[in-house]
Amino acid sequence: MLKIEFLPHKILLPTGKICSAKSGETILDVALKNNILMEHACEKSCICTTCHCIIRKGFSFLSECTEKEEDALDKAWGLEENSRLACQARLTNQNIIVEIPYYSKNSSVKNSKF
């Protein structure tokens, strides 16, 4: 069983969390099934960037980033070299560490409906 470590986030996850996952699952699906309420305004259709996350460890072990995801990521707030959309990044065979940014393109998490 794979593990995703979600780093602490002062609103969504103050103490962080380690979650079990299966190969092929997206980061967002793992987060949601573990009650981590990541924003995902476009319902996982790869257009809004509200599920933008930063992979702090294991970036190369995720599925390849598609051209559609790369185009969407160009619009993400706080984009970093290891940024991915949680709705698109699928786990392969290694554990990863994920940071959920405090702000998204649409708003700060504190103003989110989640």
mmCIF file of C-alpha atoms in Angstrom:
data_model
loop_
_atom_site.group_PDB
_atom_site.id
_atom_site.type_symbol
_atom_site.label_atom_id
_atom_site.label_comp_id
_atom_site.label_asym_id
_atom_site.label_seq_id
_atom_site.Cartn_x
_atom_site.Cartn_y
_atom_site.Cartn_z
ATOM 1 C CA MET A 1 0.000 0.000 0.000
ATOM 2 C CA LEU A 2 1.300 3.435 -0.961
ATOM 3 C CA LYS A 3 1.354 6.441 1.358
ATOM 4 C CA ILE A 4 0.725 10.114 0.702
ATOM 5 C CA GLU A 5 1.899 12.482 3.384
ATOM 6 C CA PHE A 6 -0.043 15.742 3.352
ATOM 7 C CA LEU A 7 1.993 18.432 5.055
ATOM 8 C CA PRO A 8 0.301 20.618 7.685
ATOM 9 C CA HIS A 9 -2.027 23.313 6.338
ATOM 10 C CA LYS A 10 -3.245 25.860 8.880
ATOM 11 C CA ILE A 11 -6.906 25.628 7.786
ATOM 12 C CA LEU A 12 -7.489 22.265 6.105
ATOM 13 C CA LEU A 13 -5.089 20.075 8.032
ATOM 14 C CA PRO A 14 -3.343 21.740 10.991
ATOM 15 C CA THR A 15 -1.315 18.671 11.966
ATOM 16 C CA GLY A 16 -0.846 17.088 8.543
ATOM 17 C CA LYS A 17 -1.868 13.541 7.698
ATOM 18 C CA ILE A 18 -0.480 10.340 6.220
ATOM 19 C CA CYS A 19 -2.982 8.489 4.033
ATOM 20 C CA SER A 20 -2.929 5.056 2.433
ATOM 21 C CA ALA A 21 -3.421 4.995 -1.316
ATOM 22 C CA LYS A 22 -3.437 2.663 -4.285
ATOM 23 C CA SER A 23 -1.481 2.902 -7.498
ATOM 24 C CA GLY A 24 -3.564 4.721 -10.116
ATOM 25 C CA GLU A 25 -5.472 6.915 -7.658
ATOM 26 C CA THR A 26 -5.226 10.678 -7.986
ATOM 27 C CA ILE A 27 -3.944 12.833 -5.160
ATOM 28 C CA LEU A 28 -7.346 14.534 -5.003
ATOM 29 C CA ASP A 29 -9.259 11.253 -4.718
ATOM 30 C CA VAL A 30 -7.011 10.130 -1.855
ATOM 31 C CA ALA A 31 -7.428 13.490 -0.108
ATOM 32 C CA LEU A 32 -11.213 13.491 -0.412
ATOM 33 C CA LYS A 33 -11.661 9.908 0.756
ATOM 34 C CA ASN A 34 -9.599 10.847 3.831
ATOM 35 C CA ASN A 35 -11.711 13.911 4.644
ATOM 36 C CA ILE A 36 -9.132 16.419 3.434
ATOM 37 C CA LEU A 37 -11.412 18.931 1.755
ATOM 38 C CA MET A 38 -9.205 20.175 -1.071
ATOM 39 C CA GLU A 39 -10.956 22.637 -3.308
ATOM 40 C CA HIS A 40 -11.824 21.309 -6.764
ATOM 41 C CA ALA A 41 -14.165 23.784 -8.412
ATOM 42 C CA CYS A 42 -14.178 22.173 -11.872
ATOM 43 C CA GLU A 43 -15.078 18.720 -10.521
ATOM 44 C CA LYS A 44 -11.786 17.147 -11.661
ATOM 45 C CA SER A 45 -11.952 18.286 -15.300
ATOM 46 C CA CYS A 46 -8.468 19.893 -15.365
ATOM 47 C CA ILE A 47 -9.442 23.497 -16.009
ATOM 48 C CA CYS A 48 -9.694 25.523 -12.801
ATOM 49 C CA THR A 49 -6.395 24.942 -10.892
ATOM 50 C CA THR A 50 -8.103 25.121 -7.487
ATOM 51 C CA CYS A 51 -6.639 21.694 -6.625
ATOM 52 C CA HIS A 52 -3.098 22.908 -7.352
ATOM 53 C CA CYS A 53 -0.613 21.247 -5.027
ATOM 54 C CA ILE A 54 3.143 21.101 -4.676
ATOM 55 C CA ILE A 55 4.916 17.762 -4.581
ATOM 56 C CA ARG A 56 7.674 18.082 -1.989
ATOM 57 C CA LYS A 57 8.924 14.509 -2.439
ATOM 58 C CA GLY A 58 8.269 11.936 -5.148
ATOM 59 C CA PHE A 59 7.387 14.231 -8.064
ATOM 60 C CA SER A 60 9.028 11.906 -10.602
ATOM 61 C CA PHE A 61 6.970 8.956 -9.331
ATOM 62 C CA LEU A 62 3.639 10.455 -10.448
ATOM 63 C CA SER A 63 1.947 9.962 -13.793
ATOM 64 C CA GLU A 64 3.225 12.207 -16.555
ATOM 65 C CA CYS A 65 1.815 15.695 -16.771
ATOM 66 C CA THR A 66 -0.339 16.061 -19.871
ATOM 67 C CA GLU A 67 -0.293 19.092 -22.131
ATOM 68 C CA LYS A 68 -3.789 19.997 -20.897
ATOM 69 C CA GLU A 69 -2.602 19.936 -17.286
ATOM 70 C CA GLU A 70 0.505 21.975 -18.125
ATOM 71 C CA ASP A 71 -1.679 24.593 -19.826
ATOM 72 C CA ALA A 72 -3.958 24.753 -16.783
ATOM 73 C CA LEU A 73 -1.022 24.932 -14.363
ATOM 74 C CA ASP A 74 0.245 28.032 -16.148
ATOM 75 C CA LYS A 75 -2.724 29.829 -14.556
ATOM 76 C CA ALA A 76 -2.141 28.530 -11.009
ATOM 77 C CA TRP A 77 -1.287 30.935 -8.212
ATOM 78 C CA GLY A 78 2.105 30.216 -6.619
ATOM 79 C CA LEU A 79 3.262 27.818 -9.320
ATOM 80 C CA GLU A 80 6.493 25.966 -8.537
ATOM 81 C CA GLU A 81 8.656 23.563 -10.507
ATOM 82 C CA ASN A 82 7.051 20.591 -8.720
ATOM 83 C CA SER A 83 3.441 21.791 -8.997
ATOM 84 C CA ARG A 84 0.678 19.458 -10.136
ATOM 85 C CA LEU A 85 -3.106 19.454 -10.234
ATOM 86 C CA ALA A 86 -4.281 16.986 -7.604
ATOM 87 C CA CYS A 87 -7.150 15.893 -9.852
ATOM 88 C CA GLN A 88 -4.726 14.783 -12.577
ATOM 89 C CA ALA A 89 -1.613 13.499 -10.785
ATOM 90 C CA ARG A 90 -1.892 9.727 -10.385
ATOM 91 C CA LEU A 91 0.213 7.659 -8.044
ATOM 92 C CA THR A 92 2.456 5.007 -9.495
ATOM 93 C CA ASN A 93 4.640 2.919 -7.201
ATOM 94 C CA GLN A 94 6.249 5.238 -4.639
ATOM 95 C CA ASN A 95 5.194 7.288 -1.632
ATOM 96 C CA ILE A 96 4.927 11.060 -2.023
ATOM 97 C CA ILE A 97 4.775 14.182 0.142
ATOM 98 C CA VAL A 98 2.267 16.886 -0.824
ATOM 99 C CA GLU A 99 1.812 20.497 0.222
ATOM 100 C CA ILE A 100 -1.561 22.162 -0.309
ATOM 101 C CA PRO A 101 -1.000 25.889 -0.901
ATOM 102 C CA TYR A 102 -2.927 28.328 1.277
ATOM 103 C CA TYR A 103 -4.172 30.280 -1.737
ATOM 104 C CA SER A 104 -5.691 29.152 -5.008
ATOM 105 C CA LYS A 105 -6.498 31.045 -8.188
ATOM 106 C CA ASN A 106 -10.063 31.637 -6.992
ATOM 107 C CA SER A 107 -9.571 32.617 -3.361
ATOM 108 C CA SER A 108 -7.834 31.839 -0.146
ATOM 109 C CA VAL A 109 -8.941 28.635 1.542
ATOM 110 C CA LYS A 110 -10.391 30.595 4.450
ATOM 111 C CA ASN A 111 -13.039 31.981 2.047
ATOM 112 C CA SER A 112 -13.721 28.636 0.406
ATOM 113 C CA LYS A 113 -16.987 26.761 0.722
ATOM 114 C CA PHE A 114 -14.937 23.711 1.650
#
